[in-house]
Each structure stands twice: as C-alpha cells, then as structure tokens.
Amino acid sequence: MPRRDLPPLRALTAFEAAARLGSFRLAANELGITRSAVSHQVKGLEQHLGLQLFKRDARRAELTQAGHAYFPPMRDAFDQIEAQTRNLRPQVADNELTIQVYVTVALKWLIHRLHDFERRYPDMKVRLSTAYFDWEFDETNVDCGIVLARNKSPSHSYRPLFRSLLTPVCSPDLLKGANALKTPADLKKHKLLYVYTAEEDWRLWLEGAGVKNIELSDRLAFDSYILAQEAAIDGRGLAMTPPMRSAWAGSSSLSRSWYRTAIAGSSPASPRTSSSRRSNVSRSG
C-alpha cells in the first residue's frame, strides 16, 4: 500500500488557525507559539503543495484562490478529529491532575515539591506528561503545564514561575590547575557544552559577559539540560544552567564558574504555568 501523501500536521494546524481567524497573530496566540513560527509553518506547507495560500502583501492573513479552496476541507477535517476525540476520551476524574512539563523541570524542580502537594491533597491523583524540549501546550489532554511561553492565549490562565537566569557551571576540577577558569576569557581553553534546542543560551551569556570569539563545541551537543549537566560533572566542559537556576544550587558535583549572570531578556520565552481544565475546553470559531 502506498504511503499517504500528507503535509506535516503542525503546518496544517498553523494554516487552519490562520485561515479561520484571519490573522497570523491571532493564530499564534491560539496555538501558543510565535507569529514567525506560524509564518514558517505556513511557508513549509506552501512549499509542500507548490502553491501560495496567503497573499503576502496583505496586512491580514488574506487567502489566495488556492487557499480558499484548501481551507474548507481542512477545517472540516479538524472539526471531525476534534469531535471524535472528545467522544472517545474518557471523562476526567475530578480528583486527577495531569501536568505537562519538561523532563529537566520535572527532575530538578517539580519532583521535590510534589511531596508537599500530596500531603495537602492526599486524595488527588497526579500524572506527569514529560518532554525534553519545546512542544505546544496540550490543552486537550492535560490540566496544566510548565512551559516556556511568551504569547498568552485568552483561553489559558498564566502565572510566571521564575525569571530566565543563565549561569555557566562546571566540574570543580576545571577551577584548578594550569587552565583554571578565573575569568570569562578563560573559556577559550575549554569546551562549551550546549543544548541544541537552546543554542541562544550561550550567545546571550557571552554577550552579557562581553566575551567574543568563542565557539560552541561541535562535538558534544545535547537535547536536554540534564545530559549537558552530566557531561559537565564528568569534566567534559562547561554547561549552562536551565532557567530554574535555584534547583541546581548546592550540588556538590558542579560549581558555578562565576557569579556573573545574564538575564535572558531577549529569549523568545520565559518559564510560566499555563492551565486549562479539559472539561471546559472548546474550539472557537
């Protein structure tokens, strides 16, 4: 049987939202991503189809003739998927809380706080849904999430948790010997380990520290802060702490290189919680 010729689901989701709402900005707000991400997804869909779906010179997300033809069946398909999913999904118990969270946040921040929650709410069942890097808030399957987000969806309730603070950490051994780290310029003597889903971390910190002409290691890249931390503990180089910096404090295996910290103000997102009870979620439009 031949493979289905289907575009990426995220591209279809971005197109359907932009076409339905008539705005890339509103689509970004609904999906919890940036406007440029919506534009990128739509452009990828257009390349897949070999057709232009939106007029690029319009201030609004105005559909082309091809876009007008493509939108109705896509909208109907999403409506059917949503309706059947809602019909098949079991009713959510009132005493069950599902939390969507990054693996690093769960291990380094959330797990240590669950004991107090369980003590205060002994009858509440808690389920964690984890991922290693950026993903969209799954409002249909979870009750709340700890996500990196800037845009606020009007259907969600947000509460900031902490600021994005960046601090390099390393094995205590790197602070001793002939190549000891004493100033930011000494970074040139060591590998900078990075999380490839957050390459901007080191760039932001180096700019804040006024350090130039330093390249990231092209041999070691990781998909999570946890793995980068373990490599740093092993003495393979310096890693950047995740946004929840306080959770890393007090580790006997890692030392902060300097107490110079750059606030990731130009980062596309900051950690915050987003919540939306599944029983109350409905599709607009």
mmCIF file of C-alpha atoms in Angstrom:
data_model
loop_
_atom_site.group_PDB
_atom_site.id
_atom_site.type_symbol
_atom_site.label_atom_id
_atom_site.label_comp_id
_atom_site.label_asym_id
_atom_site.label_seq_id
_atom_site.Cartn_x
_atom_site.Cartn_y
_atom_site.Cartn_z
ATOM 1 C CA MET A 1 0.000 0.000 0.000
ATOM 2 C CA PRO A 2 1.470 3.393 -0.959
ATOM 3 C CA ARG A 3 2.317 5.827 1.794
ATOM 4 C CA ARG A 4 -0.155 8.666 2.390
ATOM 5 C CA ASP A 5 0.865 11.963 0.777
ATOM 6 C CA LEU A 6 0.133 14.195 3.774
ATOM 7 C CA PRO A 7 1.728 17.510 4.783
ATOM 8 C CA PRO A 8 3.143 17.875 8.328
ATOM 9 C CA LEU A 9 0.366 18.120 10.924
ATOM 10 C CA ARG A 10 1.847 21.232 12.551
ATOM 11 C CA ALA A 11 1.846 23.021 9.203
ATOM 12 C CA LEU A 12 -1.808 22.114 8.650
ATOM 13 C CA THR A 13 -2.671 23.260 12.185
ATOM 14 C CA ALA A 14 -0.990 26.633 11.616
ATOM 15 C CA PHE A 15 -2.709 27.104 8.257
ATOM 16 C CA GLU A 16 -6.157 26.161 9.595
ATOM 17 C CA ALA A 17 -5.863 28.535 12.554
ATOM 18 C CA ALA A 18 -4.549 31.452 10.461
ATOM 19 C CA ALA A 19 -7.227 30.967 7.805
ATOM 20 C CA ARG A 20 -10.037 30.578 10.353
ATOM 21 C CA LEU A 21 -9.001 33.577 12.449
ATOM 22 C CA GLY A 22 -7.848 35.717 9.522
ATOM 23 C CA SER A 23 -4.624 36.625 11.323
ATOM 24 C CA PHE A 24 -1.195 35.084 11.879
ATOM 25 C CA ARG A 25 -1.001 36.927 15.211
ATOM 26 C CA LEU A 26 -4.303 35.510 16.475
ATOM 27 C CA ALA A 27 -3.304 32.068 15.232
ATOM 28 C CA ALA A 28 -0.041 32.357 17.177
ATOM 29 C CA ASN A 29 -1.945 33.330 20.329
ATOM 30 C CA GLU A 30 -4.320 30.397 19.974
ATOM 31 C CA LEU A 31 -1.543 27.880 19.328
ATOM 32 C CA GLY A 32 0.782 29.290 21.989
ATOM 33 C CA ILE A 33 3.656 29.899 19.551
ATOM 34 C CA THR A 34 5.193 32.977 17.934
ATOM 35 C CA ARG A 35 3.848 34.717 14.846
ATOM 36 C CA SER A 36 7.059 33.908 12.988
ATOM 37 C CA ALA A 37 6.577 30.227 13.842
ATOM 38 C CA VAL A 38 3.097 30.310 12.289
ATOM 39 C CA SER A 39 4.510 32.016 9.193
ATOM 40 C CA HIS A 40 7.292 29.423 8.989
ATOM 41 C CA GLN A 41 4.841 26.521 9.230
ATOM 42 C CA VAL A 42 2.567 28.030 6.564
ATOM 43 C CA LYS A 43 5.522 28.628 4.266
ATOM 44 C CA GLY A 44 6.548 25.000 4.662
ATOM 45 C CA LEU A 45 3.027 23.902 3.739
ATOM 46 C CA GLU A 46 3.089 26.137 0.668
ATOM 47 C CA GLN A 47 6.387 24.603 -0.398
ATOM 48 C CA HIS A 48 4.941 21.125 0.114
ATOM 49 C CA LEU A 49 1.928 21.965 -2.054
ATOM 50 C CA GLY A 50 3.780 24.111 -4.573
ATOM 51 C CA LEU A 51 1.080 26.763 -4.157
ATOM 52 C CA GLN A 52 0.750 30.105 -2.379
ATOM 53 C CA LEU A 53 -2.046 30.002 0.201
ATOM 54 C CA PHE A 54 -1.863 33.565 1.585
ATOM 55 C CA LYS A 55 -1.297 36.942 -0.039
ATOM 56 C CA ARG A 56 1.968 38.142 1.449
ATOM 57 C CA ASP A 57 1.309 41.837 0.759
ATOM 58 C CA ALA A 58 -1.876 41.895 2.840
ATOM 59 C CA ARG A 59 -1.954 43.195 6.430
ATOM 60 C CA ARG A 60 -4.407 40.457 7.310
ATOM 61 C CA ALA A 61 -3.993 36.757 6.588
ATOM 62 C CA GLU A 62 -5.867 37.002 3.294
ATOM 63 C CA LEU A 63 -6.272 33.729 1.441
ATOM 64 C CA THR A 64 -5.424 33.280 -2.212
ATOM 65 C CA GLN A 65 -7.751 31.385 -4.531
ATOM 66 C CA ALA A 66 -5.854 28.184 -3.719
ATOM 67 C CA GLY A 67 -6.112 28.983 -0.007
ATOM 68 C CA HIS A 68 -9.878 29.464 -0.250
ATOM 69 C CA ALA A 69 -10.168 26.081 -1.937
ATOM 70 C CA TYR A 70 -7.922 24.327 0.589
ATOM 71 C CA PHE A 71 -9.333 25.779 3.807
ATOM 72 C CA PRO A 72 -12.892 24.298 3.978
ATOM 73 C CA PRO A 73 -11.843 20.625 3.802
ATOM 74 C CA MET A 74 -9.015 21.257 6.287
ATOM 75 C CA ARG A 75 -11.411 22.991 8.712
ATOM 76 C CA ASP A 76 -13.932 20.167 8.384
ATOM 77 C CA ALA A 77 -11.229 17.544 8.912
ATOM 78 C CA PHE A 78 -10.012 19.233 12.110
ATOM 79 C CA ASP A 79 -13.601 19.586 13.348
ATOM 80 C CA GLN A 80 -14.213 15.869 12.803
ATOM 81 C CA ILE A 81 -10.959 14.883 14.503
ATOM 82 C CA GLU A 82 -11.789 17.108 17.469
ATOM 83 C CA ALA A 83 -15.355 15.804 17.765
ATOM 84 C CA GLN A 84 -14.377 12.133 17.592
ATOM 85 C CA THR A 85 -11.508 12.661 20.037
ATOM 86 C CA ARG A 86 -13.884 14.282 22.514
ATOM 87 C CA ASN A 87 -16.374 11.420 22.118
ATOM 88 C CA LEU A 88 -13.761 8.714 22.663
ATOM 89 C CA ARG A 89 -11.876 10.321 25.534
ATOM 90 C CA PRO A 90 -12.893 9.054 28.987
ATOM 91 C CA GLN A 91 -14.397 11.543 31.379
ATOM 92 C CA VAL A 92 -11.767 13.246 33.503
ATOM 93 C CA ALA A 93 -11.996 12.444 37.192
ATOM 94 C CA ASP A 94 -12.321 15.438 39.486
ATOM 95 C CA ASN A 95 -9.510 14.115 41.677
ATOM 96 C CA GLU A 96 -6.956 13.689 38.870
ATOM 97 C CA LEU A 97 -4.398 16.340 37.865
ATOM 98 C CA THR A 98 -2.297 15.915 34.712
ATOM 99 C CA ILE A 99 0.741 18.194 34.418
ATOM 100 C CA GLN A 100 2.665 18.756 31.202
ATOM 101 C CA VAL A 101 6.308 19.534 31.998
ATOM 102 C CA TYR A 102 9.832 19.391 30.570
ATOM 103 C CA VAL A 103 11.941 16.490 31.849
ATOM 104 C CA THR A 104 14.578 18.826 33.288
ATOM 105 C CA VAL A 105 11.987 20.908 35.134
ATOM 106 C CA ALA A 106 10.337 17.761 36.483
ATOM 107 C CA LEU A 107 13.596 16.281 37.770
ATOM 108 C CA LYS A 108 15.230 19.441 39.070
ATOM 109 C CA TRP A 109 12.272 21.469 40.314
ATOM 110 C CA LEU A 110 8.853 19.834 40.363
ATOM 111 C CA ILE A 111 9.575 16.415 41.881
ATOM 112 C CA HIS A 112 10.932 17.988 45.072
ATOM 113 C CA ARG A 113 7.693 19.928 45.529
ATOM 114 C CA LEU A 114 5.225 17.095 44.938
ATOM 115 C CA HIS A 115 5.586 15.712 48.464
ATOM 116 C CA ASP A 116 4.069 18.841 49.975
ATOM 117 C CA PHE A 117 1.289 18.796 47.361
ATOM 118 C CA GLU A 118 0.472 15.166 48.155
ATOM 119 C CA ARG A 119 0.394 15.986 51.866
ATOM 120 C CA ARG A 120 -2.067 18.830 51.314
ATOM 121 C CA TYR A 121 -4.213 16.928 48.788
ATOM 122 C CA PRO A 122 -3.956 13.232 49.744
ATOM 123 C CA ASP A 123 -6.870 12.162 47.528
ATOM 124 C CA MET A 124 -5.552 13.837 44.369
ATOM 125 C CA LYS A 125 -4.004 11.656 41.662
ATOM 126 C CA VAL A 126 -1.088 13.326 39.846
ATOM 127 C CA ARG A 127 0.105 12.356 36.361
ATOM 128 C CA LEU A 128 3.192 13.878 34.711
ATOM 129 C CA SER A 129 3.453 14.166 30.931
ATOM 130 C CA THR A 130 7.064 14.971 30.023
ATOM 131 C CA ALA A 131 9.132 16.014 27.009
ATOM 132 C CA TYR A 132 12.772 17.020 26.508
ATOM 133 C CA PHE A 133 12.331 20.271 24.585
ATOM 134 C CA ASP A 134 9.867 22.734 23.133
ATOM 135 C CA TRP A 135 6.388 21.486 22.468
ATOM 136 C CA GLU A 136 2.954 23.008 22.329
ATOM 137 C CA PHE A 137 0.717 23.125 25.378
ATOM 138 C CA ASP A 138 -1.654 20.160 25.024
ATOM 139 C CA GLU A 139 -4.808 21.741 26.402
ATOM 140 C CA THR A 140 -6.998 18.823 25.369
ATOM 141 C CA ASN A 141 -5.141 16.177 27.392
ATOM 142 C CA VAL A 142 -3.627 17.970 30.389
ATOM 143 C CA ASP A 143 -4.899 20.253 33.133
ATOM 144 C CA CYS A 144 -1.867 22.497 33.455
ATOM 145 C CA GLY A 145 1.653 22.797 32.107
ATOM 146 C CA ILE A 146 5.006 24.310 32.985
ATOM 147 C CA VAL A 147 6.053 25.680 29.624
ATOM 148 C CA LEU A 148 8.342 28.238 28.021
ATOM 149 C CA ALA A 149 5.923 30.776 26.606
ATOM 150 C CA ARG A 150 5.599 34.412 25.680
ATOM 151 C CA ASN A 151 2.246 34.648 23.924
ATOM 152 C CA LYS A 152 -0.808 34.357 26.109
ATOM 153 C CA SER A 153 -3.811 32.510 24.790
ATOM 154 C CA PRO A 154 -7.041 34.148 26.001
ATOM 155 C CA SER A 155 -8.401 30.711 26.902
ATOM 156 C CA HIS A 156 -5.498 29.965 29.283
ATOM 157 C CA SER A 157 -4.618 31.213 32.736
ATOM 158 C CA TYR A 158 -0.897 32.039 33.127
ATOM 159 C CA ARG A 159 1.296 32.577 36.188
ATOM 160 C CA PRO A 160 5.058 33.319 35.881
ATOM 161 C CA LEU A 161 7.221 30.960 37.940
ATOM 162 C CA PHE A 162 10.762 32.320 37.660
ATOM 163 C CA ARG A 163 12.996 34.515 35.536
ATOM 164 C CA SER A 164 15.313 33.006 32.937
ATOM 165 C CA LEU A 165 18.734 33.311 34.574
ATOM 166 C CA LEU A 166 21.816 31.930 32.858
ATOM 167 C CA THR A 167 24.940 30.800 34.729
ATOM 168 C CA PRO A 168 27.766 28.559 33.435
ATOM 169 C CA VAL A 169 28.581 25.568 35.637
ATOM 170 C CA CYS A 170 31.445 23.104 35.536
ATOM 171 C CA SER A 171 33.245 20.401 37.466
ATOM 172 C CA PRO A 172 35.243 21.798 40.419
ATOM 173 C CA ASP A 173 38.337 20.340 38.731
ATOM 174 C CA LEU A 174 38.125 22.989 35.991
ATOM 175 C CA LEU A 175 38.627 25.700 38.598
ATOM 176 C CA LYS A 176 42.077 24.337 39.442
ATOM 177 C CA GLY A 177 45.333 23.680 37.598
ATOM 178 C CA ALA A 178 47.175 25.371 34.739
ATOM 179 C CA ASN A 179 43.997 26.018 32.731
ATOM 180 C CA ALA A 180 41.888 27.052 35.706
ATOM 181 C CA LEU A 181 38.850 29.178 34.983
ATOM 182 C CA LYS A 182 39.430 32.556 36.587
ATOM 183 C CA THR A 183 37.898 35.000 34.112
ATOM 184 C CA PRO A 184 35.341 34.666 31.301
ATOM 185 C CA ALA A 185 38.205 34.911 28.799
ATOM 186 C CA ASP A 186 39.492 31.561 30.097
ATOM 187 C CA LEU A 187 36.503 29.908 28.433
ATOM 188 C CA LYS A 188 38.614 29.707 25.279
ATOM 189 C CA LYS A 189 40.598 26.924 26.965
ATOM 190 C CA HIS A 190 37.562 24.697 27.477
ATOM 191 C CA LYS A 191 34.587 23.244 25.622
ATOM 192 C CA LEU A 192 31.231 24.951 25.856
ATOM 193 C CA LEU A 193 28.580 22.246 26.054
ATOM 194 C CA TYR A 194 25.210 23.285 24.738
ATOM 195 C CA VAL A 195 21.628 22.157 24.393
ATOM 196 C CA TYR A 196 20.850 22.325 20.683
ATOM 197 C CA THR A 197 17.253 23.325 21.339
ATOM 198 C CA ALA A 198 18.523 26.354 23.292
ATOM 199 C CA GLU A 199 21.690 27.457 21.480
ATOM 200 C CA GLU A 200 20.862 31.085 22.302
ATOM 201 C CA ASP A 201 21.738 30.472 25.982
ATOM 202 C CA TRP A 202 25.481 30.728 25.474
ATOM 203 C CA ARG A 203 25.167 33.570 22.967
ATOM 204 C CA LEU A 204 23.157 35.642 25.436
ATOM 205 C CA TRP A 205 25.536 34.933 28.301
ATOM 206 C CA LEU A 206 28.691 35.647 26.280
ATOM 207 C CA GLU A 207 27.223 38.928 25.064
ATOM 208 C CA GLY A 208 26.343 39.891 28.643
ATOM 209 C CA ALA A 209 29.847 38.978 29.839
ATOM 210 C CA GLY A 210 31.476 40.892 26.987
ATOM 211 C CA VAL A 211 33.328 37.809 25.722
ATOM 212 C CA LYS A 212 33.983 37.477 21.983
ATOM 213 C CA ASN A 213 35.466 34.960 19.547
ATOM 214 C CA ILE A 214 34.402 31.841 21.427
ATOM 215 C CA GLU A 215 32.747 28.959 19.586
ATOM 216 C CA LEU A 216 30.498 26.240 20.957
ATOM 217 C CA SER A 217 31.865 22.712 20.923
ATOM 218 C CA ASP A 218 30.836 20.995 17.693
ATOM 219 C CA ARG A 219 31.491 17.565 19.170
ATOM 220 C CA LEU A 220 29.071 17.498 22.076
ATOM 221 C CA ALA A 221 25.502 18.738 21.785
ATOM 222 C CA PHE A 222 22.545 17.585 23.843
ATOM 223 C CA ASP A 223 18.764 17.597 23.669
ATOM 224 C CA SER A 224 18.333 18.335 27.383
ATOM 225 C CA TYR A 225 19.964 20.308 30.182
ATOM 226 C CA ILE A 226 20.170 17.116 32.240
ATOM 227 C CA LEU A 227 22.572 15.459 29.789
ATOM 228 C CA ALA A 228 24.659 18.611 29.433
ATOM 229 C CA GLN A 229 24.893 18.766 33.228
ATOM 230 C CA GLU A 230 26.098 15.171 33.441
ATOM 231 C CA ALA A 231 28.790 15.881 30.841
ATOM 232 C CA ALA A 232 29.889 18.916 32.859
ATOM 233 C CA ILE A 233 30.054 16.790 36.032
ATOM 234 C CA ASP A 234 32.283 14.404 34.082
ATOM 235 C CA GLY A 235 34.652 17.280 33.326
ATOM 236 C CA ARG A 236 33.904 17.421 29.599
ATOM 237 C CA GLY A 237 33.399 21.190 29.608
ATOM 238 C CA LEU A 238 31.058 23.912 30.825
ATOM 239 C CA ALA A 239 27.281 23.682 30.675
ATOM 240 C CA MET A 240 24.641 26.360 31.027
ATOM 241 C CA THR A 241 22.090 26.038 33.787
ATOM 242 C CA PRO A 242 18.429 25.799 32.830
ATOM 243 C CA PRO A 243 16.071 28.673 33.717
ATOM 244 C CA MET A 244 15.266 27.144 37.131
ATOM 245 C CA ARG A 245 18.746 28.052 38.384
ATOM 246 C CA SER A 246 17.909 27.712 42.081
ATOM 247 C CA ALA A 247 17.257 23.995 41.614
ATOM 248 C CA TRP A 248 20.906 23.477 40.701
ATOM 249 C CA ALA A 249 22.297 25.329 43.708
ATOM 250 C CA GLY A 250 24.003 23.276 46.360
ATOM 251 C CA SER A 251 25.156 20.470 44.074
ATOM 252 C CA SER A 252 28.488 19.076 45.246
ATOM 253 C CA SER A 253 29.288 17.845 41.749
ATOM 254 C CA LEU A 254 29.047 21.204 39.962
ATOM 255 C CA SER A 255 30.492 24.634 40.631
ATOM 256 C CA ARG A 256 29.493 27.966 39.198
ATOM 257 C CA SER A 257 32.296 29.369 37.085
ATOM 258 C CA TRP A 258 31.471 32.956 38.020
ATOM 259 C CA TYR A 259 28.612 34.755 39.666
ATOM 260 C CA ARG A 260 28.083 36.792 36.519
ATOM 261 C CA THR A 261 24.572 36.032 35.330
ATOM 262 C CA ALA A 262 22.816 37.255 32.224
ATOM 263 C CA ILE A 263 19.052 37.583 32.225
ATOM 264 C CA ALA A 264 17.673 36.035 29.067
ATOM 265 C CA GLY A 265 15.629 39.092 28.259
ATOM 266 C CA SER A 266 15.800 38.565 24.523
ATOM 267 C CA SER A 267 14.946 34.915 24.807
ATOM 268 C CA PRO A 268 11.739 34.032 22.956
ATOM 269 C CA ALA A 269 10.133 32.638 26.079
ATOM 270 C CA SER A 270 10.209 32.510 29.845
ATOM 271 C CA PRO A 271 9.006 29.742 32.165
ATOM 272 C CA ARG A 272 5.396 30.028 33.229
ATOM 273 C CA THR A 273 2.490 27.804 34.049
ATOM 274 C CA SER A 274 -0.490 27.542 31.759
ATOM 275 C CA SER A 275 -3.681 25.869 32.815
ATOM 276 C CA SER A 276 -6.947 24.957 31.170
ATOM 277 C CA ARG A 277 -9.352 22.385 32.572
ATOM 278 C CA ARG A 278 -10.042 19.813 29.895
ATOM 279 C CA SER A 279 -13.747 19.662 30.658
ATOM 280 C CA ASN A 280 -14.083 23.345 29.821
ATOM 281 C CA VAL A 281 -12.034 23.434 26.617
ATOM 282 C CA SER A 282 -13.913 24.239 23.433
ATOM 283 C CA ARG A 283 -12.799 25.160 19.942
ATOM 284 C CA SER A 284 -13.526 28.708 18.880
ATOM 285 C CA GLY A 285 -14.845 29.756 15.525
#
